[in-house]
Every structure is written in structure tokens, then in C-alpha cells.
mmCIF file of C-alpha atoms in Angstrom:
data_model
loop_
_atom_site.group_PDB
_atom_site.id
_atom_site.type_symbol
_atom_site.label_atom_id
_atom_site.label_comp_id
_atom_site.label_asym_id
_atom_site.label_seq_id
_atom_site.Cartn_x
_atom_site.Cartn_y
_atom_site.Cartn_z
ATOM 1 C CA UNK Y 59 -1.335 3.228 10.433
ATOM 2 C CA UNK Y 60 1.242 5.928 11.116
ATOM 3 C CA UNK Y 61 4.835 6.226 9.973
ATOM 4 C CA UNK Y 62 6.152 8.123 12.994
ATOM 5 C CA UNK Y 63 5.355 8.586 16.669
ATOM 6 C CA UNK Y 64 3.854 11.612 18.378
ATOM 7 C CA UNK Y 65 7.214 12.170 20.072
ATOM 8 C CA UNK Y 66 9.032 12.185 16.722
ATOM 9 C CA UNK Y 67 6.551 14.662 15.291
ATOM 10 C CA UNK Y 68 6.862 16.978 18.292
ATOM 11 C CA UNK Y 69 10.659 16.879 17.971
ATOM 12 C CA UNK Y 70 10.234 17.954 14.336
ATOM 13 C CA UNK Y 71 8.130 20.949 15.396
ATOM 14 C CA UNK Y 72 4.502 19.787 15.423
ATOM 15 C CA UNK Y 73 2.432 21.431 18.180
ATOM 16 C CA UNK Y 74 -0.905 20.708 19.827
ATOM 17 C CA UNK Y 75 -2.468 17.968 21.894
ATOM 18 C CA UNK Y 76 -1.554 14.333 21.292
ATOM 19 C CA UNK Y 77 -4.755 13.876 19.259
ATOM 20 C CA UNK Y 78 -3.969 16.923 17.121
ATOM 21 C CA UNK Y 79 -0.389 15.799 16.540
ATOM 22 C CA UNK Y 80 -1.680 12.335 15.597
ATOM 23 C CA UNK Y 81 -3.958 13.970 13.034
ATOM 24 C CA UNK Y 82 -1.034 15.791 11.408
ATOM 25 C CA UNK Y 83 0.895 12.508 11.382
ATOM 26 C CA UNK Y 84 -2.058 10.817 9.680
ATOM 27 C CA UNK Y 85 -2.109 13.512 6.991
ATOM 28 C CA UNK Y 86 1.647 13.139 6.461
ATOM 29 C CA UNK Y 87 1.378 9.351 6.301
ATOM 30 C CA UNK Y 88 -1.287 9.597 3.603
ATOM 31 C CA UNK Y 89 0.868 11.946 1.530
ATOM 32 C CA UNK Y 90 3.879 9.649 1.848
ATOM 33 C CA UNK Y 91 1.802 6.658 0.763
ATOM 34 C CA UNK Y 92 0.530 8.591 -2.267
ATOM 35 C CA UNK Y 93 4.027 9.759 -3.179
ATOM 36 C CA UNK Y 94 5.918 6.500 -2.768
ATOM 37 C CA UNK Y 95 3.094 4.056 -3.600
ATOM 38 C CA UNK Y 96 4.485 1.800 -0.882
ATOM 39 C CA UNK Y 97 3.250 0.243 2.348
ATOM 40 C CA UNK Y 98 5.733 0.804 5.152
ATOM 41 C CA UNK Y 99 3.930 -1.420 7.649
ATOM 42 C CA UNK Y 100 2.432 -4.905 7.178
ATOM 43 C CA UNK Y 101 -0.904 -4.200 5.492
ATOM 44 C CA UNK Y 102 -3.646 -6.633 4.369
ATOM 45 C CA UNK Y 103 -4.484 -5.950 0.721
ATOM 46 C CA UNK Y 104 -6.221 -7.432 -2.300
ATOM 47 C CA UNK Y 105 -4.481 -6.736 -5.613
ATOM 48 C CA UNK Y 106 -5.369 -7.572 -9.197
ATOM 49 C CA UNK Y 107 -2.334 -8.125 -11.412
ATOM 50 C CA UNK Y 108 -1.570 -9.197 -14.966
ATOM 51 C CA UNK Y 109 -0.422 -12.746 -15.622
ATOM 52 C CA UNK Y 110 2.559 -12.934 -17.984
ATOM 53 C CA UNK Y 111 2.689 -15.690 -20.618
ATOM 54 C CA UNK Y 112 5.141 -17.611 -18.431
ATOM 55 C CA UNK Y 113 2.775 -17.466 -15.455
ATOM 56 C CA UNK Y 114 4.588 -14.689 -13.555
ATOM 57 C CA UNK Y 115 2.408 -12.215 -11.631
ATOM 58 C CA UNK Y 116 4.504 -9.192 -10.656
ATOM 59 C CA UNK Y 117 3.137 -7.584 -7.490
ATOM 60 C CA UNK Y 118 2.872 -3.813 -6.921
ATOM 61 C CA UNK Y 119 4.158 -3.850 -3.331
ATOM 62 C CA UNK Y 120 6.625 -5.737 -1.182
ATOM 63 C CA UNK Y 121 4.818 -8.985 -0.410
ATOM 64 C CA UNK Y 122 5.000 -10.703 2.947
ATOM 65 C CA UNK Y 123 2.465 -13.508 2.666
ATOM 66 C CA UNK Y 124 -0.151 -14.618 0.147
ATOM 67 C CA UNK Y 125 -3.315 -16.335 1.364
ATOM 68 C CA UNK Y 126 -5.242 -16.797 -1.885
ATOM 69 C CA UNK Y 127 -4.800 -16.591 -5.657
ATOM 70 C CA UNK Y 128 -7.944 -16.481 -7.781
ATOM 71 C CA UNK Y 129 -8.054 -16.175 -11.575
ATOM 72 C CA UNK Y 130 -10.017 -13.167 -12.845
ATOM 73 C CA UNK Y 131 -12.367 -14.541 -15.511
ATOM 74 C CA UNK Y 132 -15.478 -13.234 -17.224
ATOM 75 C CA UNK Y 133 -17.803 -15.649 -15.424
ATOM 76 C CA UNK Y 134 -16.357 -14.656 -12.029
ATOM 77 C CA UNK Y 135 -16.704 -18.234 -10.789
ATOM 78 C CA UNK Y 136 -13.124 -19.462 -10.884
ATOM 79 C CA UNK Y 137 -12.010 -21.305 -7.735
ATOM 80 C CA UNK Y 138 -9.086 -20.115 -5.636
ATOM 81 C CA UNK Y 139 -5.929 -21.951 -6.595
ATOM 82 C CA UNK Y 140 -4.384 -24.244 -3.966
ATOM 83 C CA UNK Y 141 -0.934 -23.331 -2.605
ATOM 84 C CA UNK Y 142 0.528 -26.198 -4.617
ATOM 85 C CA UNK Y 143 -0.363 -24.291 -7.803
ATOM 86 C CA UNK Y 144 1.761 -21.218 -7.053
ATOM 87 C CA UNK Y 145 4.732 -19.941 -5.086
ATOM 88 C CA UNK Y 146 5.730 -16.500 -3.821
ATOM 89 C CA UNK Y 147 8.976 -14.542 -4.095
ATOM 90 C CA UNK Y 148 9.616 -11.314 -2.172
ATOM 91 C CA UNK Y 149 12.011 -8.388 -2.484
ATOM 92 C CA UNK Y 150 12.487 -8.824 1.254
ATOM 93 C CA UNK Y 151 15.092 -11.337 0.078
ATOM 94 C CA UNK Y 152 18.046 -9.589 -1.543
ATOM 95 C CA UNK Y 153 18.088 -10.142 -5.307
ATOM 96 C CA UNK Y 154 14.482 -11.340 -5.492
ATOM 97 C CA UNK Y 155 11.338 -9.635 -6.787
ATOM 98 C CA UNK Y 156 7.780 -9.436 -5.501
ATOM 99 C CA UNK Y 157 5.812 -11.939 -7.528
ATOM 100 C CA UNK Y 158 3.482 -14.898 -7.518
ATOM 101 C CA UNK Y 159 4.748 -17.601 -9.838
ATOM 102 C CA UNK Y 160 2.005 -19.826 -11.179
ATOM 103 C CA UNK Y 161 3.233 -23.366 -11.636
ATOM 104 C CA UNK Y 162 2.045 -24.345 -15.055
ATOM 105 C CA UNK Y 163 2.525 -28.018 -14.311
ATOM 106 C CA UNK Y 164 0.570 -30.178 -11.890
ATOM 107 C CA UNK Y 165 -3.065 -31.116 -11.641
ATOM 108 C CA UNK Y 166 -5.958 -31.684 -9.257
ATOM 109 C CA UNK Y 167 -8.373 -34.489 -10.088
ATOM 110 C CA UNK Y 168 -10.936 -33.014 -7.674
ATOM 111 C CA UNK Y 169 -11.352 -29.786 -9.646
ATOM 112 C CA UNK Y 170 -13.249 -29.908 -12.927
ATOM 113 C CA UNK Y 171 -10.979 -28.887 -15.772
ATOM 114 C CA UNK Y 172 -7.762 -29.303 -13.801
ATOM 115 C CA UNK Y 173 -7.697 -33.118 -13.874
ATOM 116 C CA UNK Y 174 -4.560 -34.949 -14.903
ATOM 117 C CA UNK Y 175 -6.301 -36.274 -18.046
ATOM 118 C CA UNK Y 176 -7.548 -32.777 -18.938
ATOM 119 C CA UNK Y 177 -4.253 -30.907 -19.028
ATOM 120 C CA UNK Y 178 -4.023 -30.164 -15.314
ATOM 121 C CA UNK Y 179 -3.773 -26.560 -14.150
ATOM 122 C CA UNK Y 180 -2.322 -25.489 -17.482
ATOM 123 C CA UNK Y 181 -5.342 -26.882 -19.293
ATOM 124 C CA UNK Y 182 -7.766 -25.155 -16.940
ATOM 125 C CA UNK Y 183 -5.999 -21.805 -17.242
ATOM 126 C CA UNK Y 184 -6.052 -22.127 -21.019
ATOM 127 C CA UNK Y 185 -9.809 -22.774 -20.862
ATOM 128 C CA UNK Y 186 -10.335 -19.686 -18.727
ATOM 129 C CA UNK Y 187 -8.141 -17.548 -20.947
ATOM 130 C CA UNK Y 188 -6.790 -16.123 -17.699
ATOM 131 C CA UNK Y 189 -4.997 -12.789 -18.134
ATOM 132 C CA UNK Y 190 -5.257 -11.508 -14.560
ATOM 133 C CA UNK Y 191 -5.230 -12.903 -11.029
ATOM 134 C CA UNK Y 192 -6.722 -11.572 -7.797
ATOM 135 C CA UNK Y 193 -4.197 -11.985 -4.987
ATOM 136 C CA UNK Y 194 -4.977 -11.595 -1.300
ATOM 137 C CA UNK Y 195 -2.231 -11.283 1.275
ATOM 138 C CA UNK Y 196 -0.142 -9.068 3.485
ATOM 139 C CA UNK Y 197 2.102 -6.471 1.904
ATOM 140 C CA UNK Y 198 4.620 -3.923 3.160
ATOM 141 C CA UNK Y 199 7.818 -3.574 5.137
ATOM 142 C CA UNK Y 200 8.224 -5.421 8.426
ATOM 143 C CA UNK Y 201 8.732 -2.066 10.135
ATOM 144 C CA UNK Y 202 8.864 1.584 9.120
ATOM 145 C CA UNK Y 203 12.347 2.434 7.765
ATOM 146 C CA UNK Y 204 14.258 5.085 9.710
ATOM 147 C CA UNK Y 205 14.255 7.614 6.857
ATOM 148 C CA UNK Y 206 10.522 7.165 6.319
ATOM 149 C CA UNK Y 207 9.832 7.842 10.002
ATOM 150 C CA UNK Y 208 11.983 10.960 9.862
ATOM 151 C CA UNK Y 209 10.277 12.089 6.667
ATOM 152 C CA UNK Y 210 6.840 11.598 8.203
ATOM 153 C CA UNK Y 211 7.695 13.732 11.239
ATOM 154 C CA UNK Y 212 9.129 16.528 9.082
ATOM 155 C CA UNK Y 213 6.166 16.404 6.726
ATOM 156 C CA UNK Y 214 3.668 16.574 9.591
ATOM 157 C CA UNK Y 215 5.378 19.763 10.774
ATOM 158 C CA UNK Y 216 5.455 21.116 7.212
ATOM 159 C CA UNK Y 217 1.733 20.498 6.678
ATOM 160 C CA UNK Y 218 0.819 22.113 9.988
ATOM 161 C CA UNK Y 219 2.927 25.174 9.206
ATOM 162 C CA UNK Y 220 1.361 25.494 5.743
ATOM 163 C CA UNK Y 221 -2.196 25.318 7.036
ATOM 164 C CA UNK Y 222 -1.771 27.663 10.020
ATOM 165 C CA UNK Y 223 -4.014 30.723 9.466
ATOM 166 C CA UNK Y 224 -2.660 34.238 9.652
ATOM 167 C CA UNK Y 225 -3.867 36.630 12.355
ATOM 168 C CA UNK Y 226 -6.145 38.256 9.792
ATOM 169 C CA UNK Y 227 -7.646 34.891 8.842
ATOM 170 C CA UNK Y 228 -8.312 34.116 12.491
ATOM 171 C CA UNK Y 229 -10.100 37.449 12.984
ATOM 172 C CA UNK Y 230 -12.231 36.945 9.870
ATOM 173 C CA UNK Y 231 -13.079 33.393 10.937
ATOM 174 C CA UNK Y 232 -13.763 33.539 14.684
ATOM 175 C CA UNK Y 233 -14.924 29.928 14.559
ATOM 176 C CA UNK Y 234 -11.340 28.757 14.048
ATOM 177 C CA UNK Y 235 -9.588 27.257 17.052
ATOM 178 C CA UNK Y 236 -6.062 28.626 17.225
ATOM 179 C CA UNK Y 237 -3.277 28.343 19.748
ATOM 180 C CA UNK Y 238 -1.026 31.138 21.017
ATOM 181 C CA UNK Y 239 1.142 30.825 17.913
ATOM 182 C CA UNK Y 240 -1.776 31.152 15.513
ATOM 183 C CA UNK Y 241 -1.898 27.476 14.580
ATOM 184 C CA UNK Y 242 -5.253 26.042 13.613
ATOM 185 C CA UNK Y 243 -5.849 23.263 16.111
ATOM 186 C CA UNK Y 244 -9.291 22.148 15.040
ATOM 187 C CA UNK Y 245 -8.242 18.936 13.339
ATOM 188 C CA UNK Y 246 -10.403 15.934 12.601
ATOM 189 C CA UNK Y 247 -8.543 12.641 12.847
ATOM 190 C CA UNK Y 248 -10.389 10.142 10.671
ATOM 191 C CA UNK Y 249 -8.656 6.788 10.626
ATOM 192 C CA UNK Y 250 -11.491 4.950 8.866
ATOM 193 C CA UNK Y 251 -10.621 6.087 5.353
ATOM 194 C CA UNK Y 252 -10.484 3.090 3.019
ATOM 195 C CA UNK Y 253 -10.478 4.680 -0.443
ATOM 196 C CA UNK Y 254 -7.301 4.337 -2.507
ATOM 197 C CA UNK Y 255 -4.708 7.085 -2.160
ATOM 198 C CA UNK Y 256 -4.111 8.708 -5.542
ATOM 199 C CA UNK Y 257 -0.520 8.846 -6.812
ATOM 200 C CA UNK Y 258 1.218 12.168 -6.189
ATOM 201 C CA UNK Y 259 4.190 13.821 -7.878
ATOM 202 C CA UNK Y 260 5.411 15.273 -4.572
ATOM 203 C CA UNK Y 261 4.697 15.260 -0.866
ATOM 204 C CA UNK Y 262 4.687 19.052 -0.969
ATOM 205 C CA UNK Y 263 8.110 19.274 0.669
ATOM 206 C CA UNK Y 264 11.299 19.012 -1.371
ATOM 207 C CA UNK Y 265 13.198 18.020 1.789
ATOM 208 C CA UNK Y 266 10.836 15.124 2.422
ATOM 209 C CA UNK Y 267 10.830 14.136 -1.262
ATOM 210 C CA UNK Y 268 14.624 13.833 -1.099
ATOM 211 C CA UNK Y 269 14.446 11.565 1.946
ATOM 212 C CA UNK Y 270 11.916 9.279 0.236
ATOM 213 C CA UNK Y 271 13.433 9.083 -3.247
ATOM 214 C CA UNK Y 272 14.940 5.678 -2.542
ATOM 215 C CA UNK Y 273 11.515 4.241 -1.743
ATOM 216 C CA UNK Y 274 9.619 5.369 -4.837
ATOM 217 C CA UNK Y 275 7.556 2.681 -6.518
ATOM 218 C CA UNK Y 276 6.394 4.259 -9.764
ATOM 219 C CA UNK Y 277 6.518 1.130 -11.872
ATOM 220 C CA UNK Y 278 3.229 -0.367 -10.682
ATOM 221 C CA UNK Y 279 -0.412 0.584 -10.725
ATOM 222 C CA UNK Y 280 -2.288 1.800 -7.669
ATOM 223 C CA UNK Y 281 -3.781 -0.846 -5.431
ATOM 224 C CA UNK Y 282 -7.019 -0.495 -3.584
ATOM 225 C CA UNK Y 283 -7.270 -0.229 0.148
ATOM 226 C CA UNK Y 284 -4.161 1.798 0.739
#
């Protein structure tokens, strides 16, 4: 996952081989994710959210599709709810919000506790005392917004410039790989990171922060897998 291309990053001032530039882009992408708490590309995620008394589950990211909704209960044996038991709204539609709306009516005579004579889904949820739901789906924007791509390229250049060693540092650390401009070019590009990205108060660049201010998502808790 990257929020800008190698060409965009080079235009912003990033130097090095394509692999090295891609590594700086990866670092910038991670910082942007931590700062905005958004997904700017379609991303498979599992989120755990609170269930409001009216059955509304507000989601922490722009939702694209939901594949399963499972109540979080102490016994950890609740079945996934069928699509007929919930519906999805997305902020991708102007005026809407990202949420799963549990339909408190309806029933399923094939699921113990959710039968029509036993209160249906509402009766089963009351038995579970369900306060949270585990939701699996795809979240994020359909494509990276223009300003986010620009911010990523600028931030990649900013990070590279900040981490470039001085001439004295290079002499003291002969093991460093530096180019003719003194830039450290020994960069490891690890794209297998799966731990959550911690929220950040800034990307480290006030210019980039200003570009991203319209995409901040501070109202929700961190989700795993980002």
C-alpha cells in the first residue's frame, strides 16, 4: 500500500534507486495513516465497535463492503448474523455516515434463540447482552485523493532529508551507504508489517499536516491491521 508513485516522490525531491524511493514512500504512507487514522485505498479490515441502544454500530473508517457481523459475547460462540439482520451505510454517499445498522426486528427459526416465538433477533441479542460487534469488510477510499498523494510525496522527501547524515556522521560511521549528496541510501523496505499504526499528533511536517487536515479522523479508536 502506497499513497504516491515513485515518479511523484522523485518530483518532490526524493533521490535514490526505485527501491529506495519506494521505501521512503512506505515510511511516509505509514506516518500519514497514523496521523489521519484513515485508509486511502480499499483495505480488508476487522473492526470491533460498540453497539448503541438503537442497534447502530458506527464504524471507524469509510466502509466499502461488509462481509460478516458477529456479536462479541463472553462465551465467544455467537454465530455470524445473516445479511438480512443488518444493513450498511457509507460516507461514500453524500450525507450518510459509516455504520452497520442492526435490524432489531426479524427472526430466523433455524438459529436457536432467534426463532419467531423466542423474540427473533432482538430476543437473541438481549440474551447475549451484546454491547459490541466484530465487523469484517473492506474499508477506505476507492482511490487515493489528490491531496493525499501530494502530501505523501512531500513527506517522503521530508523524511529522507531529515534522516540524511552529515559528512561527519558518514566519516564516523563508514558502514553507512551514502550517495554523492550525503543521503543515507541503505533503506530496508519491509512491506509485511501488520501491527497497528499508533495515532500521531503530526506527520512531522507542518506543510503536510496542512494538506491532510481535511482528512483527519480523530473521533474513532484505532483499528487493527492498518
